[in-house]
Short mmCIF file of C-alpha atoms in Angstrom, two decimals:
data_model
loop_
_atom_site.label_atom_id
_atom_site.label_comp_id
_atom_site.label_asym_id
_atom_site.label_seq_id
_atom_site.Cartn_x
_atom_site.Cartn_y
_atom_site.Cartn_z
CA MET A 213 38.78 53.29 69.15
CA LYS A 214 35.38 51.76 68.40
CA VAL A 215 34.39 54.77 66.26
CA ALA A 216 37.66 54.51 64.33
CA ARG A 217 36.98 50.82 63.66
CA TYR A 218 33.46 51.56 62.37
CA TYR A 219 34.85 54.36 60.22
CA PHE A 220 37.45 52.01 58.75
CA LEU A 221 34.82 49.33 58.10
CA ALA A 222 32.48 51.84 56.42
CA LEU A 223 35.32 53.09 54.25
CA ALA A 224 36.26 49.55 53.26
CA ALA A 225 32.62 48.74 52.44
CA ALA A 226 32.25 51.88 50.33
CA THR A 227 35.45 51.10 48.44
CA PHE A 228 34.23 47.55 47.85
CA ALA A 229 30.82 48.76 46.67
CA LEU A 230 32.32 51.26 44.26
CA ALA A 231 34.91 48.86 42.87
CA GLY A 232 34.08 47.97 39.28
CA CYS A 233 31.77 50.93 38.87
CA THR A 234 32.95 52.88 35.87
CA THR A 235 30.55 55.09 34.04
CA VAL A 236 30.95 56.86 30.73
CA ASN A 237 30.83 60.56 29.96
CA THR A 238 29.94 61.46 26.39
CA VAL A 239 29.85 64.48 24.14
CA GLU A 240 28.29 64.74 20.69
CA ASN A 241 27.23 67.36 18.16
CA ALA A 242 23.96 68.98 19.20
CA GLN A 243 22.74 69.79 15.69
CA LYS A 244 22.43 66.41 14.05
CA GLU A 245 22.90 66.21 10.31
CA GLY A 246 22.13 62.55 9.96
CA GLN A 247 18.53 61.44 10.35
CA ARG A 248 17.85 58.02 11.76
CA THR A 249 14.92 56.12 10.26
CA MET A 250 13.40 54.82 13.46
CA ILE A 251 11.10 51.83 13.31
CA THR A 252 8.50 50.63 15.73
CA ASP A 253 9.51 47.53 17.58
CA GLN A 254 7.81 44.65 19.26
CA ARG A 255 9.47 43.34 22.40
CA VAL A 256 9.17 40.15 24.37
CA ILE A 257 10.84 40.50 27.76
CA THR A 258 11.35 37.26 29.63
CA ASP A 259 14.49 38.29 31.48
CA ALA A 260 13.40 41.36 33.44
CA SER A 261 16.76 41.45 35.20
CA LEU A 262 18.65 41.96 31.93
CA ASN A 263 16.07 44.45 30.72
CA ARG A 264 16.50 46.50 33.89
CA LYS A 265 20.26 46.54 33.44
CA VAL A 266 20.64 46.82 29.69
CA ALA A 267 17.60 48.39 28.08
CA ILE A 268 16.73 48.69 24.41
CA VAL A 269 16.36 52.37 23.53
CA GLY A 270 15.44 52.27 19.86
CA LEU A 271 15.74 50.63 16.52
CA ASN A 272 16.57 52.13 13.14
CA ARG A 273 17.16 50.78 9.68
CA ALA A 274 18.92 51.67 6.47
CA THR A 275 19.80 49.99 3.19
CA THR A 276 23.36 49.41 2.03
CA PRO A 277 24.46 50.50 -1.49
CA GLY A 278 24.18 46.83 -2.46
CA GLY A 279 20.53 46.66 -1.41
CA LEU A 280 20.98 44.80 1.86
CA LEU A 281 18.93 45.72 4.90
CA LYS A 282 20.96 47.13 7.76
CA ILE A 283 19.62 47.47 11.26
CA GLN A 284 20.92 49.24 14.32
CA VAL A 285 19.78 48.86 17.91
CA GLU A 286 20.65 51.33 20.62
CA VAL A 287 21.11 49.78 24.04
CA GLU A 288 21.75 51.57 27.28
CA ASN A 289 23.29 50.33 30.49
CA HIS A 290 21.14 51.60 33.34
CA THR A 291 23.55 50.38 36.00
CA ARG A 292 26.83 51.90 37.08
CA SER A 293 28.84 48.75 36.42
CA LEU A 294 30.01 46.93 33.31
CA GLN A 295 27.44 44.49 31.91
CA ARG A 296 28.09 41.56 29.62
CA PHE A 297 25.53 39.98 27.35
CA LEU A 298 25.21 37.94 24.17
CA TYR A 299 23.08 38.80 21.20
CA ARG A 300 22.01 36.84 18.16
CA VAL A 301 20.33 38.21 15.04
CA GLU A 302 17.86 36.14 13.05
CA TRP A 303 16.70 37.17 9.59
CA PHE A 304 13.48 36.36 7.75
CA ASP A 305 12.50 36.58 4.09
CA ALA A 306 9.34 38.02 2.54
CA SER A 307 7.47 34.78 3.34
CA GLY A 308 8.46 34.99 6.99
CA MET A 309 10.81 32.05 6.64
CA GLN A 310 14.06 32.21 8.58
CA VAL A 311 17.05 32.72 6.30
CA ASN A 312 19.90 30.34 6.82
CA ASN A 313 22.89 32.27 8.02
CA VAL A 314 26.28 30.64 8.47
CA ILE A 315 27.34 33.36 10.86
CA SER A 316 24.44 33.13 13.25
CA ALA A 317 26.46 32.50 16.38
CA ALA A 318 25.74 34.63 19.42
CA ILE A 319 28.04 37.61 19.64
CA PRO A 320 29.45 38.56 23.02
CA GLU A 321 29.14 42.22 23.88
CA GLN A 322 29.90 44.37 26.89
CA ILE A 323 28.76 47.80 27.88
CA GLU A 324 30.19 50.16 30.49
CA GLY A 325 28.10 51.69 33.25
CA LYS A 326 25.57 54.26 32.00
CA GLU A 327 26.93 53.82 28.49
CA SER A 328 24.79 53.95 25.41
CA LYS A 329 25.92 51.68 22.60
CA PHE A 330 24.84 50.74 19.10
CA ILE A 331 24.67 47.19 17.83
CA SER A 332 24.30 46.74 14.11
CA SER A 333 23.80 43.89 11.71
CA ILE A 334 23.48 43.42 7.98
CA ALA A 335 21.04 41.07 6.33
CA PRO A 336 22.77 37.99 4.92
CA HIS A 337 20.71 38.17 1.72
CA PRO A 338 18.96 40.94 -0.28
CA GLY A 339 15.69 39.06 0.15
CA CYS A 340 15.65 39.55 3.93
CA ARG A 341 12.76 41.70 5.11
CA ASP A 342 12.37 41.14 8.83
CA PHE A 343 14.60 40.38 11.76
CA ARG A 344 14.67 39.43 15.39
CA ILE A 345 17.42 40.10 17.89
CA LYS A 346 17.83 37.98 20.99
CA PHE A 347 19.65 39.22 24.07
CA ILE A 348 20.99 36.83 26.70
CA GLU A 349 22.56 37.92 29.94
CA ALA A 350 25.99 36.51 30.69
CA ASP A 351 26.48 34.69 33.99
CA MET B 253 19.22 11.89 67.64
CA LYS B 254 21.22 14.98 66.71
CA ASN B 255 23.93 12.82 65.13
CA LYS B 256 21.29 10.98 63.10
CA ILE B 257 19.96 14.24 61.67
CA ILE B 258 23.47 15.38 60.77
CA LEU B 259 24.16 12.03 59.10
CA ILE B 260 20.93 12.26 57.06
CA LEU B 261 21.74 15.83 56.03
CA LEU B 262 25.28 14.85 55.01
CA THR B 263 24.01 11.88 53.01
CA ALA B 264 21.52 14.11 51.24
CA ALA B 265 24.09 16.81 50.58
CA SER B 266 26.86 14.60 49.21
CA PRO B 267 25.19 13.64 45.88
CA ALA B 268 24.31 17.29 45.34
CA MET B 269 27.92 18.23 45.92
CA PHE B 270 29.22 15.63 43.52
CA THR B 271 26.73 16.44 40.77
CA GLY B 272 27.73 20.08 41.12
CA CYS B 273 31.32 19.21 40.27
CA ALA B 274 30.77 16.93 37.32
CA THR B 275 29.11 17.90 34.05
CA ASP B 276 27.52 15.24 31.90
CA ALA B 277 28.37 15.43 28.21
CA HIS B 278 25.76 17.26 26.20
CA TYR B 279 25.43 18.94 22.81
CA VAL B 280 26.05 22.64 22.76
CA GLN B 281 25.42 25.41 20.30
CA THR B 282 28.35 27.47 19.06
CA GLY B 283 28.40 30.76 20.87
CA ASP B 284 26.03 29.75 23.64
CA LYS B 285 26.19 30.96 27.23
CA GLU B 286 28.30 27.98 28.28
CA GLN B 287 31.08 28.61 25.79
CA ILE B 288 34.61 28.00 26.98
CA VAL B 289 36.69 31.14 27.06
CA SER B 290 40.13 29.74 26.33
CA LEU B 291 42.89 32.14 27.21
CA GLY B 292 45.81 30.89 25.19
CA GLN B 293 44.13 29.87 21.96
CA ILE B 294 41.70 30.91 19.29
CA ASN B 295 38.45 28.99 19.66
CA ILE B 296 35.55 28.44 17.28
CA GLN B 297 33.67 31.40 18.77
CA ASP B 298 36.56 33.73 17.98
CA TYR B 299 36.58 32.61 14.34
CA ALA B 300 32.81 33.10 14.15
CA ASN B 301 33.07 36.62 15.62
CA ALA B 302 35.93 37.59 13.33
CA ALA B 303 34.13 36.23 10.26
CA ASN B 304 30.90 37.95 11.30
CA ALA B 305 32.65 41.31 11.62
CA ALA B 306 34.48 40.87 8.30
CA VAL B 307 31.36 39.91 6.35
CA LYS B 308 29.38 42.77 7.89
CA GLU B 309 32.03 45.36 7.02
CA LEU B 310 32.63 43.93 3.56
CA LEU B 311 28.95 43.90 2.59
CA GLU B 312 28.45 47.33 4.10
CA SER B 313 31.34 48.80 2.09
CA GLY B 314 29.73 47.87 -1.21
CA ALA B 315 33.16 46.94 -2.59
CA LEU B 316 31.82 43.70 -4.06
CA ASP B 317 29.09 45.55 -5.95
CA LYS B 318 31.57 47.52 -8.03
CA VAL B 319 32.20 44.84 -10.66
CA ALA B 320 31.24 44.78 -14.32
CA ASN B 321 29.64 41.32 -14.17
CA PRO B 322 28.10 40.66 -10.79
CA PRO B 323 28.37 38.58 -8.71
CA ALA B 324 32.04 39.26 -8.10
CA LEU B 325 34.46 36.38 -8.52
CA LEU B 326 36.60 35.98 -5.45
CA GLU B 327 39.72 33.90 -4.97
CA LEU B 328 40.80 33.08 -1.47
CA SER B 329 44.45 33.86 -1.07
CA ARG B 330 46.84 33.26 1.82
CA ILE B 331 46.01 33.95 5.46
CA VAL B 332 49.29 34.32 7.33
CA ASN B 333 49.29 32.79 10.78
CA ASN B 334 51.43 34.86 13.15
CA THR B 335 50.22 33.20 16.31
CA SER B 336 51.94 30.70 18.57
CA GLN B 337 49.50 27.96 17.63
CA GLN B 338 48.76 25.90 14.59
CA VAL B 339 45.48 27.05 13.11
CA ASP B 340 43.38 25.96 10.19
CA THR B 341 42.55 29.25 8.51
CA ASP B 342 39.63 27.60 6.71
CA LEU B 343 37.73 28.08 9.97
CA LEU B 344 37.80 31.78 9.14
CA THR B 345 37.81 31.91 5.35
CA LYS B 346 35.16 29.24 4.82
CA LYS B 347 32.67 31.13 6.99
CA ILE B 348 33.36 34.29 4.99
CA SER B 349 33.07 32.60 1.60
CA ILE B 350 29.83 30.82 2.58
CA ALA B 351 28.32 34.08 3.83
CA LEU B 352 29.35 35.96 0.67
CA LEU B 353 28.00 33.20 -1.56
CA GLN B 354 24.70 33.18 0.38
CA SER B 355 24.45 36.94 0.03
CA GLY B 356 24.64 36.61 -3.74
CA LYS B 357 27.35 39.25 -3.84
CA ALA B 358 30.28 36.99 -4.65
CA GLN B 359 31.28 33.57 -5.88
CA THR B 360 34.56 31.93 -5.02
CA LYS B 361 36.91 30.21 -7.42
CA THR B 362 36.86 26.48 -6.95
CA VAL B 363 39.85 24.68 -5.53
CA ASP B 364 38.44 21.26 -6.37
CA THR B 365 40.97 19.47 -8.58
CA LYS B 366 38.24 17.48 -10.40
CA ALA B 367 36.32 20.64 -11.31
CA ILE B 368 39.51 22.37 -12.46
CA GLY B 369 40.42 19.26 -14.51
CA TYR B 370 37.03 19.24 -16.28
CA GLN B 371 37.33 22.93 -17.03
CA GLN B 372 40.82 22.45 -18.52
CA GLU B 373 39.54 19.51 -20.56
CA LYS B 374 36.67 21.64 -21.88
CA GLU B 375 39.09 24.42 -22.79
CA PHE B 376 41.37 21.95 -24.58
CA LEU B 377 38.53 20.36 -26.57
CA SER B 378 36.94 23.66 -27.58
CA ASP B 379 40.33 25.31 -28.06
CA GLN B 380 38.98 28.35 -26.22
CA LYS B 381 40.04 29.92 -22.94
CA SER B 382 36.99 30.21 -20.71
CA THR B 383 38.74 30.84 -17.41
CA ARG B 384 37.52 34.04 -15.82
CA LEU B 385 40.11 35.95 -13.86
CA PRO B 386 39.05 36.73 -10.32
CA ASP B 387 37.72 40.22 -9.64
CA PHE B 388 39.13 40.13 -6.14
CA THR B 389 41.43 38.12 -3.92
CA LEU B 390 41.04 37.88 -0.17
CA SER B 391 44.18 37.73 1.93
CA GLY B 392 44.89 38.29 5.58
CA LYS B 393 46.87 37.77 8.71
CA ILE B 394 46.16 36.58 12.24
CA ILE B 395 48.39 38.17 14.87
CA GLU B 396 48.64 37.25 18.53
CA THR B 397 49.83 39.61 21.25
CA VAL B 398 50.21 38.60 24.88
CA ASP B 399 50.45 40.93 27.86
CA ARG B 400 51.06 39.81 31.43
CA ALA B 401 50.64 41.44 34.82
CA GLY B 402 51.41 38.96 37.58
CA SER B 403 49.28 35.90 37.00
CA THR B 404 46.81 37.79 34.80
CA ARG B 405 47.26 37.28 31.13
CA ARG B 406 45.66 39.17 28.28
CA THR B 407 45.76 37.61 24.82
CA THR B 408 44.61 39.63 21.85
CA TYR B 409 44.08 38.14 18.42
CA SER B 410 43.96 40.54 15.50
CA PHE B 411 42.24 39.23 12.40
CA GLN B 412 43.31 41.42 9.50
CA LEU B 413 41.72 40.94 6.08
CA SER B 414 42.26 42.66 2.74
CA LEU B 415 40.21 42.54 -0.43
CA ASN B 416 42.56 43.08 -3.35
CA ASP B 417 41.81 44.02 -6.93
CA PRO B 418 44.37 42.00 -8.95
CA LYS B 419 43.68 43.93 -12.16
CA ALA B 420 44.40 47.32 -10.63
CA GLY B 421 46.85 46.02 -8.04
CA VAL B 422 45.14 47.85 -5.18
CA GLN B 423 43.41 46.96 -1.94
CA VAL B 424 39.77 47.95 -2.22
CA TRP B 425 38.75 47.04 1.31
CA GLU B 426 40.51 46.27 4.55
CA GLY B 427 39.08 45.15 7.81
CA GLU B 428 40.39 44.29 11.24
CA LYS B 429 38.75 42.62 14.19
CA GLU B 430 40.49 42.38 17.53
CA ILE B 431 39.40 39.74 20.01
CA GLY B 432 40.86 40.08 23.49
CA LYS B 433 40.65 37.64 26.37
CA GLN B 434 41.91 38.32 29.86
CA GLY B 435 42.16 36.26 33.01
CA THR B 436 44.33 33.89 34.97
CA ARG B 437 42.94 30.70 33.45
CA SER B 438 40.39 29.51 30.89
CA SER B 439 36.80 29.34 32.08
CA VAL B 440 33.36 28.09 31.14
CA GLY B 441 30.80 30.78 30.43
CA PHE B 442 31.15 34.08 28.71
#
């Protein structure tokens, strides 16, 4: 009777622990035709907790036909559960001055367990040269 | 003695409890961590996200660059509201037009009656038509869909936008952004 109770409790605990854990399986072409122009990045990590959960894998850039800088960040969820975070992109001109951007609000994003995701942004002005992306963990 | 300690602890705990419930008014930044996720309505954050997605896709497409005399002249057309609430669509279109103007890729036709009046006066005095026809018009629709399962409600807002070429009579770009919110009630914090 006692063993059965422990077994039931263990089963309930395992079910509870696994609830909400959904990971992602992926498949992609092995021989890539597109070449990403990766760029070296400089990171400032103040929220180690978020960095452990959702890590930045890499950064690449391109230019749109209209001459605007486009950036793409690959982030990866290292946990087995869904993670929510906010990100905000800031743009800077050739003088290092921040470019006023009407749509600078933080964008909510979510990522499934073990998923790898791309976040992209386009410069608000052709004069933008540099950028900074801020990640904030949701409560 | 024991009662005294409990009384002191209770006295100390009560202000903490009350301050935990109430929130003093303070300024907030749009899209911050404390944003209110309202279930049954479109909030300012939703407009910002929809506008952000539209501007990104539109600039990326290069559709605005394909004009004879850049920057492209854009006229904001009608945004149909197919939601259950009264919305001011300027919250969406203004953000888009500001972003496009700042990008240098497009200018919007003025809707200011004074400016239009001066232009008409100038045309009358010079006896010459100087009005430039818009290269593109921007139209769209906001659709709301609601799904329920028990007390859980999921509201999805679809922001559909089209960039139309009035000279050719075709749509040169279309974009859609879906914003879904699910829960039993609105909450603070993303």
